[in-house]
Short mmCIF file of C-alpha atoms in Angstrom, two decimals:
data_model
loop_
_atom_site.label_atom_id
_atom_site.label_comp_id
_atom_site.label_asym_id
_atom_site.label_seq_id
_atom_site.Cartn_x
_atom_site.Cartn_y
_atom_site.Cartn_z
CA UNK A 1 92.08 100.74 137.59
CA UNK A 2 90.32 103.96 136.61
CA UNK A 3 93.59 105.30 135.20
CA UNK A 4 94.15 102.14 133.16
CA UNK A 5 90.62 102.32 131.74
CA UNK A 6 91.08 106.01 130.85
CA UNK A 7 94.40 105.24 129.18
CA UNK A 8 92.85 102.41 127.19
CA UNK A 9 89.92 104.61 126.11
CA UNK A 10 92.30 107.42 125.07
CA UNK A 11 94.45 104.96 123.13
CA UNK A 12 91.41 103.64 121.25
CA UNK A 13 90.17 107.15 120.43
CA UNK A 14 93.62 108.19 119.19
CA UNK A 15 93.93 105.09 117.00
CA UNK A 16 90.49 105.62 115.47
CA UNK A 17 91.12 109.29 114.71
CA UNK A 18 94.61 108.70 113.28
CA UNK A 19 93.51 106.03 110.81
CA UNK A 20 94.38 106.91 107.22
CA UNK A 21 91.68 107.48 104.59
CA UNK A 22 92.25 106.74 100.91
CA UNK A 23 90.28 108.57 98.23
CA UNK A 24 90.01 106.66 94.96
CA UNK A 25 88.69 108.23 91.75
CA UNK A 26 88.00 106.22 88.60
CA UNK A 27 88.49 108.38 85.51
CA UNK A 28 87.47 107.84 81.88
CA UNK A 29 89.42 109.93 79.41
CA UNK A 30 87.64 111.35 76.40
CA UNK A 31 88.51 109.92 72.96
CA UNK A 32 92.03 110.89 71.92
CA UNK A 33 92.79 112.60 75.26
CA UNK A 34 94.52 109.85 77.27
CA UNK A 35 98.10 111.10 76.73
CA UNK A 36 97.09 114.74 77.24
CA UNK A 37 95.29 113.83 80.48
CA UNK A 38 98.35 111.97 81.82
CA UNK A 39 100.49 115.02 81.00
CA UNK A 40 97.95 117.22 82.82
CA UNK A 41 98.14 114.91 85.87
CA UNK A 42 101.93 115.12 85.94
CA UNK A 43 101.94 118.92 85.71
CA UNK A 44 99.14 119.54 88.23
CA UNK A 45 97.77 116.59 90.22
CA UNK A 46 101.18 115.04 90.98
CA UNK A 47 102.79 118.39 91.84
CA UNK A 48 99.90 119.34 94.17
CA UNK A 49 100.10 115.98 95.93
CA UNK A 50 103.88 116.25 96.28
CA UNK A 51 103.33 119.58 98.04
CA UNK A 52 100.55 118.12 100.23
CA UNK A 53 102.84 115.24 101.18
CA UNK A 54 105.68 117.65 102.04
CA UNK A 55 103.26 119.56 104.29
CA UNK A 56 102.16 116.33 106.01
CA UNK A 57 98.54 116.28 104.79
CA UNK A 58 98.85 113.05 102.83
CA UNK A 59 100.79 109.84 103.34
CA UNK A 60 100.95 108.64 99.75
CA UNK A 61 99.44 109.03 96.29
CA UNK A 62 99.59 107.39 92.90
CA UNK A 63 97.81 107.10 89.62
CA UNK A 64 97.35 103.84 87.75
CA UNK A 65 96.41 103.38 84.11
CA UNK A 66 94.28 100.79 82.37
CA UNK A 67 94.34 100.88 78.58
CA UNK A 68 91.75 98.13 78.18
CA UNK A 69 88.30 99.07 76.93
CA UNK A 70 86.54 99.54 80.26
CA UNK A 71 84.39 102.17 81.94
CA UNK A 72 87.57 103.79 83.36
CA UNK A 73 91.18 104.06 82.26
CA UNK A 74 92.88 106.02 85.05
CA UNK A 75 92.64 105.51 88.81
CA UNK A 76 93.72 108.33 91.13
CA UNK A 77 94.56 107.36 94.71
CA UNK A 78 95.37 109.73 97.57
CA UNK A 79 95.97 108.45 101.12
CA UNK A 80 95.20 111.16 103.69
CA UNK A 81 96.83 111.06 107.11
CA UNK A 82 93.48 110.95 108.94
CA UNK A 83 89.72 111.52 108.68
CA UNK A 84 89.96 115.20 109.63
CA UNK A 85 92.45 115.92 106.85
CA UNK A 86 90.32 113.98 104.36
CA UNK A 87 87.29 116.10 105.26
CA UNK A 88 89.34 119.29 104.70
CA UNK A 89 90.89 118.12 101.42
CA UNK A 90 89.14 120.67 99.18
CA UNK A 91 90.30 123.54 101.37
CA UNK A 92 93.82 122.10 101.58
CA UNK A 93 94.19 121.76 97.81
CA UNK A 94 92.67 125.19 97.18
CA UNK A 95 95.40 126.60 99.43
CA UNK A 96 98.11 124.57 97.66
CA UNK A 97 96.92 125.64 94.20
CA UNK A 98 96.74 129.26 95.31
CA UNK A 99 100.31 129.05 96.60
CA UNK A 100 101.96 126.99 93.84
CA UNK A 101 99.69 127.68 90.85
CA UNK A 102 98.68 131.33 91.35
CA UNK A 103 97.66 131.66 87.68
CA UNK A 104 95.60 128.45 87.83
CA UNK A 105 96.21 124.92 86.64
CA UNK A 106 98.76 124.36 83.90
CA UNK A 107 96.75 123.64 80.76
CA UNK A 108 97.70 121.00 78.22
CA UNK A 109 97.02 122.10 74.64
CA UNK A 110 94.74 124.77 76.09
CA UNK A 111 92.62 122.18 77.94
CA UNK A 112 91.68 121.69 81.57
CA UNK A 113 91.12 118.33 83.22
CA UNK A 114 87.35 118.42 82.63
CA UNK A 115 87.95 118.93 78.89
CA UNK A 116 89.92 115.67 78.72
CA UNK A 117 88.28 113.31 81.21
CA UNK A 118 85.29 112.56 83.42
CA UNK A 119 85.17 111.15 86.94
CA UNK A 120 83.09 107.97 86.69
CA UNK A 121 83.16 106.99 90.35
CA UNK A 122 84.74 108.11 93.63
CA UNK A 123 85.27 105.98 96.74
CA UNK A 124 86.54 106.59 100.26
CA UNK A 125 88.38 103.61 101.73
CA UNK A 126 89.82 102.87 105.17
CA UNK A 127 92.04 100.11 106.49
CA UNK A 128 90.27 97.75 108.85
#
């Protein structure tokens, strides 16, 4: 009985710690910068997430666009394999950028991400 209880407790702890975490950022591009920002995402954000996925840090990622007049027009979504990886995300992506972009992010028309867009809101989401 003790063994069964221990096994059940271990199983619950493993399930809780292996639950994926999705980071969602809502982005508003600056006037006239939508297309440039999407190009920047493709050259940097997408490439970095492809590498993170290859290394097993993330499960999935995507960006979605909304061309309506709202407070945001791009949504960035990254699903991390677990809570621990999510908490280490800054360190992980610093390492990836250092390895794959040693000269820094690839600029678009001489501009960085912050020159083209602002993060309006960020959320962390988990499956129930």
